[in-house]
PDB file of C-alpha atoms in Angstrom:
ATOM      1  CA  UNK M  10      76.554  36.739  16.017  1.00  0.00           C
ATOM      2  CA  UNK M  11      75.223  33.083  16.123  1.00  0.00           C
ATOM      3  CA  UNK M  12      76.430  31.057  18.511  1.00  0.00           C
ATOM      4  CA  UNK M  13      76.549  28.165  16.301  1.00  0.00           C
ATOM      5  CA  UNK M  14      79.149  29.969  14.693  1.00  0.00           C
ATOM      6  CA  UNK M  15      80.853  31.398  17.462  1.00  0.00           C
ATOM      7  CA  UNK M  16      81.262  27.829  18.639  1.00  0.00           C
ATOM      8  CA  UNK M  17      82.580  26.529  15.474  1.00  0.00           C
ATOM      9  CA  UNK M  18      84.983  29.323  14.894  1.00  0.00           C
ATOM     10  CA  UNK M  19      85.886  28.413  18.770  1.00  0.00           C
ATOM     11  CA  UNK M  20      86.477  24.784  17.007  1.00  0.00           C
ATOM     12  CA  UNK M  21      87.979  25.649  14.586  1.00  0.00           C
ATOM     13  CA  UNK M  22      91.190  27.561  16.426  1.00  0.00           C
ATOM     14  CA  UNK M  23      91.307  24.763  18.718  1.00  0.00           C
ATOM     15  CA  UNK M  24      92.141  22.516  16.037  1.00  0.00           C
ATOM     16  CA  UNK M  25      94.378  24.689  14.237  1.00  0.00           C
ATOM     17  CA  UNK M  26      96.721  24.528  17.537  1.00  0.00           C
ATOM     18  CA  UNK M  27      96.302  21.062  18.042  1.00  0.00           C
ATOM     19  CA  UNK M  28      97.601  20.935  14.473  1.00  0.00           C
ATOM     20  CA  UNK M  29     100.793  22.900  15.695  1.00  0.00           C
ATOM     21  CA  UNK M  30     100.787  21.557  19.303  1.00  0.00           C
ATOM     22  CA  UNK M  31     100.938  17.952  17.553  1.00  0.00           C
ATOM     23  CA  UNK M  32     103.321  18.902  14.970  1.00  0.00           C
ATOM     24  CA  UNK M  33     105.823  20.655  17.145  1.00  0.00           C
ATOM     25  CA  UNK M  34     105.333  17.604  19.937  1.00  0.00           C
ATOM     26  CA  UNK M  35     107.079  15.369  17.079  1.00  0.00           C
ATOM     27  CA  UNK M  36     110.162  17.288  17.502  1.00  0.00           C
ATOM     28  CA  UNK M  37     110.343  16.811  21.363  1.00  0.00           C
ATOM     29  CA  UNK M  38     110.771  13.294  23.479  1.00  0.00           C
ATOM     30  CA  UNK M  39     107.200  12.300  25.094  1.00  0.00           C
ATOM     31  CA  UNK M  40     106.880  11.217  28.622  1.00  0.00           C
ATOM     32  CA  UNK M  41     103.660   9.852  30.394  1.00  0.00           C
ATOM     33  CA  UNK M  42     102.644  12.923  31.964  1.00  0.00           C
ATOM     34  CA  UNK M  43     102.591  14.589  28.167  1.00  0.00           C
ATOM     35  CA  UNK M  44     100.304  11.838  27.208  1.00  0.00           C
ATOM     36  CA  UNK M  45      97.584  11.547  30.275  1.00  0.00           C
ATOM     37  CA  UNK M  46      97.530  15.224  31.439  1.00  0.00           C
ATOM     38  CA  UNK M  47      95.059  16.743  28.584  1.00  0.00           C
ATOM     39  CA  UNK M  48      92.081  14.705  30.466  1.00  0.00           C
ATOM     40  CA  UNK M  49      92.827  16.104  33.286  1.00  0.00           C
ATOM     41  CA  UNK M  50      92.708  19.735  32.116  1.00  0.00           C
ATOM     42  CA  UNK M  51      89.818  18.992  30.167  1.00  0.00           C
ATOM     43  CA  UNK M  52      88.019  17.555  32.809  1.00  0.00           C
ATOM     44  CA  UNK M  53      87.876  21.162  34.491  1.00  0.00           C
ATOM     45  CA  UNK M  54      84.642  21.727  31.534  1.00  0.00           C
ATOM     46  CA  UNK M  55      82.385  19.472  32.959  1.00  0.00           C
ATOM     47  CA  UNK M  56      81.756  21.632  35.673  1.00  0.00           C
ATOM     48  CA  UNK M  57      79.258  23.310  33.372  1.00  0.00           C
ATOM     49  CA  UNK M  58      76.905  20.519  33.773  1.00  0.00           C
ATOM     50  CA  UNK M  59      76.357  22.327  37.694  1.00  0.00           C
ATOM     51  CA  UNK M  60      74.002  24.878  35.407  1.00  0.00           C
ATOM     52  CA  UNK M  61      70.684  23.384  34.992  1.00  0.00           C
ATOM     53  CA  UNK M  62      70.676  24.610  31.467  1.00  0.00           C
ATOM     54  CA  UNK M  63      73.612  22.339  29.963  1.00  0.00           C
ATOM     55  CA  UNK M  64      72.655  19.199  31.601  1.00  0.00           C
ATOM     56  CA  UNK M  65      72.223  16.735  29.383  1.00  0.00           C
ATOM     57  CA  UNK M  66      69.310  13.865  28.749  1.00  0.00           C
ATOM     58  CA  UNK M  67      70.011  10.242  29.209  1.00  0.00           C
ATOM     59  CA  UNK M  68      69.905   9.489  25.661  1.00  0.00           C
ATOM     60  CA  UNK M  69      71.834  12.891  24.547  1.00  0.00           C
ATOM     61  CA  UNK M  70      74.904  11.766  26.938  1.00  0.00           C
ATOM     62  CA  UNK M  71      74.638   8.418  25.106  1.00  0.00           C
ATOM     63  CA  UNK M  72      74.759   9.723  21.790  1.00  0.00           C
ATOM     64  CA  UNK M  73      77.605  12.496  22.578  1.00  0.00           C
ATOM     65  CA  UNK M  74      79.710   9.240  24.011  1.00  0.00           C
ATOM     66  CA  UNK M  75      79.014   7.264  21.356  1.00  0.00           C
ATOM     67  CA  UNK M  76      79.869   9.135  18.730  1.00  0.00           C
ATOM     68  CA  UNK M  77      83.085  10.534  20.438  1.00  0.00           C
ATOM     69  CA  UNK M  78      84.490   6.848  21.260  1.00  0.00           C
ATOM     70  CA  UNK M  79      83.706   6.330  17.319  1.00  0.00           C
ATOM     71  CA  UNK M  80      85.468   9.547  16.560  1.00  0.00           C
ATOM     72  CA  UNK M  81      88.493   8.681  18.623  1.00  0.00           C
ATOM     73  CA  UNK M  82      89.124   5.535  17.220  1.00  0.00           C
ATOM     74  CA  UNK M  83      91.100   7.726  13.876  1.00  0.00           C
ATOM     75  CA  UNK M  84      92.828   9.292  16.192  1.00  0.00           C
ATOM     76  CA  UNK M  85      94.178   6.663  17.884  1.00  0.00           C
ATOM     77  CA  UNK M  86      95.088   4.670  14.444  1.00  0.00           C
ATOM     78  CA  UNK M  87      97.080   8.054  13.454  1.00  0.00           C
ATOM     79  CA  UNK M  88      99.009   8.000  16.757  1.00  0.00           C
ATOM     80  CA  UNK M  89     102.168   5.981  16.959  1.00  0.00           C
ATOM     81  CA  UNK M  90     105.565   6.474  19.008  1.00  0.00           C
ATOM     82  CA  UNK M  91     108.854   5.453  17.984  1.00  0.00           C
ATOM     83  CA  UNK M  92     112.077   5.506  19.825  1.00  0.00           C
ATOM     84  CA  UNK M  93     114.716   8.134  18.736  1.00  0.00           C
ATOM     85  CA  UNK M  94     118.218   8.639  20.247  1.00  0.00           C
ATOM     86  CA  UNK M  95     117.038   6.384  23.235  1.00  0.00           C
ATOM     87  CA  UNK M  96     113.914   8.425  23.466  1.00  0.00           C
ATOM     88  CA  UNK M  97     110.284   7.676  22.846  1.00  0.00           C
ATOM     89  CA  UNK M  98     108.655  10.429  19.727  1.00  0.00           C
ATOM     90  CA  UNK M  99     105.378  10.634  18.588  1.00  0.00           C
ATOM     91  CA  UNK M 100     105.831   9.745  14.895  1.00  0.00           C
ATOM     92  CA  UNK M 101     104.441  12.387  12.331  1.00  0.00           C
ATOM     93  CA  UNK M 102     101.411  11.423  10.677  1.00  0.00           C
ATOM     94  CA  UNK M 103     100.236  13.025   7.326  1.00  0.00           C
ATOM     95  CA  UNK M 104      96.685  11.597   7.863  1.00  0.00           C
ATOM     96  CA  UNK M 105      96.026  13.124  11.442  1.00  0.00           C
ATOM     97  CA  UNK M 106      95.663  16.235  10.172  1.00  0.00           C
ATOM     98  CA  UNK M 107      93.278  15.328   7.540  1.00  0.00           C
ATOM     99  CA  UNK M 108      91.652  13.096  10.038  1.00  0.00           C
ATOM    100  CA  UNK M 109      91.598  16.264  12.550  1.00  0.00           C
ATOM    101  CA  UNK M 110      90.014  18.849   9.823  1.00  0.00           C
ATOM    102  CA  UNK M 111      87.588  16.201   8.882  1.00  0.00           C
ATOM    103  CA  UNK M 112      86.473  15.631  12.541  1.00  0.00           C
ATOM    104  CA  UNK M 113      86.097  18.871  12.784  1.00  0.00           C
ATOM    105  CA  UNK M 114      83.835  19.225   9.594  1.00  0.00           C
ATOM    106  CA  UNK M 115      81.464  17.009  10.397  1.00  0.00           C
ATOM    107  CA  UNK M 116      81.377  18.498  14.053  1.00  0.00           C
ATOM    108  CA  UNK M 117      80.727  21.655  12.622  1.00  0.00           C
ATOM    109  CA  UNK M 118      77.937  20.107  10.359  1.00  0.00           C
ATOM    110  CA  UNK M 119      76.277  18.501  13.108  1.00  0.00           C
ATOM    111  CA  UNK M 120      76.422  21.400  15.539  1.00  0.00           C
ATOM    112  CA  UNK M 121      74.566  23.167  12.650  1.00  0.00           C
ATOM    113  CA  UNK M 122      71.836  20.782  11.686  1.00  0.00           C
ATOM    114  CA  UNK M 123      71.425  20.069  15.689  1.00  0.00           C
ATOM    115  CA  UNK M 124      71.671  23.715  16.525  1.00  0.00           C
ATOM    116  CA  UNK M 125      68.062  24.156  15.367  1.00  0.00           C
ATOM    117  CA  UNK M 126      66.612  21.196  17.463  1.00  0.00           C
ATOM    118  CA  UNK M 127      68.529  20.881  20.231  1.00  0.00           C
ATOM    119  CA  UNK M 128      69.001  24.392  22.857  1.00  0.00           C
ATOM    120  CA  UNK M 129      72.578  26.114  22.552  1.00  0.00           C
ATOM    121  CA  UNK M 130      72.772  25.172  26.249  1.00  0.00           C
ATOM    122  CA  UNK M 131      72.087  21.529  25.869  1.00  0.00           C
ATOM    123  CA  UNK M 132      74.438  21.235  22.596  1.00  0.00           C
ATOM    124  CA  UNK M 133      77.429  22.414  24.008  1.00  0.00           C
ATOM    125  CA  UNK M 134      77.549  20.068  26.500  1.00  0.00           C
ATOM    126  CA  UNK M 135      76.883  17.351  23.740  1.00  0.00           C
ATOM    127  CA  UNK M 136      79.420  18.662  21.979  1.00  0.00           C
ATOM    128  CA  UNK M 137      81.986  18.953  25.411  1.00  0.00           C
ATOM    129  CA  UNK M 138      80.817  15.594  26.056  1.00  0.00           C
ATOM    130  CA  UNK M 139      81.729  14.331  22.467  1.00  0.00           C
ATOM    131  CA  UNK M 140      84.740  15.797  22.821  1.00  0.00           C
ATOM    132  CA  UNK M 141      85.701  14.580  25.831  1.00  0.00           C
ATOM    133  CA  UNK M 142      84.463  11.001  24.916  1.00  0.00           C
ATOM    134  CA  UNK M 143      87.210  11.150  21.642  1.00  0.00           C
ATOM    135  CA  UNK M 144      90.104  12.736  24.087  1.00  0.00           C
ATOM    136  CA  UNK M 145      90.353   9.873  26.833  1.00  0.00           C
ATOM    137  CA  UNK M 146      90.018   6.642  24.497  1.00  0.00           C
ATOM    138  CA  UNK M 147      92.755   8.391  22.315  1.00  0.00           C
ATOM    139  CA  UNK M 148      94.995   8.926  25.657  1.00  0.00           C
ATOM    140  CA  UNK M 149      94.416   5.986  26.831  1.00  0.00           C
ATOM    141  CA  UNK M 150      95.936   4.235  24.071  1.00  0.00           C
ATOM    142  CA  UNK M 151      98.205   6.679  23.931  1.00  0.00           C
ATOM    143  CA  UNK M 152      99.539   5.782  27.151  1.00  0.00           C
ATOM    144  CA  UNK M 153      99.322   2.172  26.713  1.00  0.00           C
ATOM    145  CA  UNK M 154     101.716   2.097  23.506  1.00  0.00           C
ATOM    146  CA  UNK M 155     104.205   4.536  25.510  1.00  0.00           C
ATOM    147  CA  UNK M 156     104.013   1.911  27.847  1.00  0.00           C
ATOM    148  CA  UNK M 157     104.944  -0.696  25.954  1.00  0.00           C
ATOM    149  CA  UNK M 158     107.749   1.222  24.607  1.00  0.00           C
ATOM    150  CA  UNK M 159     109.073   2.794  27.769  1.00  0.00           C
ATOM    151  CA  UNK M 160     109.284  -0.934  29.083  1.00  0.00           C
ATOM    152  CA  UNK M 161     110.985  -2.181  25.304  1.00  0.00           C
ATOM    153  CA  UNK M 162     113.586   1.122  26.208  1.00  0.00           C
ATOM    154  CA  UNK M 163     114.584   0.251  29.312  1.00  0.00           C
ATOM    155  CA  UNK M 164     115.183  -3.464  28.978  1.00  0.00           C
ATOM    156  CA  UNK M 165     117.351  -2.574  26.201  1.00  0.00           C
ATOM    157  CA  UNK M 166     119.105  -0.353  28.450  1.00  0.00           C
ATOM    158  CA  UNK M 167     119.672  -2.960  31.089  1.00  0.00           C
TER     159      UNK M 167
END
């Protein structure tokens, strides 16, 4: 089988738990660690980039980053906490799923009109990088709104 469409059927079930990982997250209190560990463990991938064959040009690693900082910037307008029961939530969002299975449509587009001028090698780590580049913007924020909330919790507490 391609792997074009290995890769997007790879894509595609990670988005489909995201879907249920976010949706089930809603039910739960967040904490900090929730919010800024998914980096982390993604961070483990770029140790690809120690094979010669998915290291990336200057230009591609521009164009994977600047596209995933673009990307991240719906999923950090779908994101919002609220406090609950003197806890902080992630609020459900209708649109983040749309937002997600459109990301992923146009990922899957581009990895298939790239996928015959760019190596398999070389794309996947354009398309780690992408990903990665729309993950830590999205945390980020993420953690910066808990923030602000944690501190609005616990001065109401005092």
């Amino acid at each position: 089988m391609n792997t074009v469409v290995i890769s997007s059927i790879g894509a595609a079930l990670m988005a489909i738990m995201v879907m249920f990982v976010r949706l089930k997250a809603a039910n739960k209190p967040t904490n900090a660690k929730k919010i800024i560990l998914p980096p982390f463990f993604m961070a483990t991938g770029a140790f690809m980039y120690l094979i010669p064959k998915f290291r990336l040009t200057g230009w591609e690693i521009v164009e994977a980053v600047v596209v995933g900082a673009l990307f991240s910037i719906f999923l950090i307008k779908t994101s919002k906490f609220e406090i609950r029961d003197n806890d902080i939530y992630l609020k459900r969002s209708k649109a983040f799923i749309f937002i997600l299975v459109g990301l992923l449509i146009i990922r899957i587009a581009l990895k298939s009109v790239l996928s015959s001028a760019i190596d398999p090698f070389q794309l996947s780590g354009m398309f780690f990088l992408l990903a990665f580049s729309m993950l830590l913007p999205w945390r980020i924020a993420m953690y910066v709104d808990y923030k602000k909330l944690y501190k609005e919790l616990h001065l109401k507490k005092k």
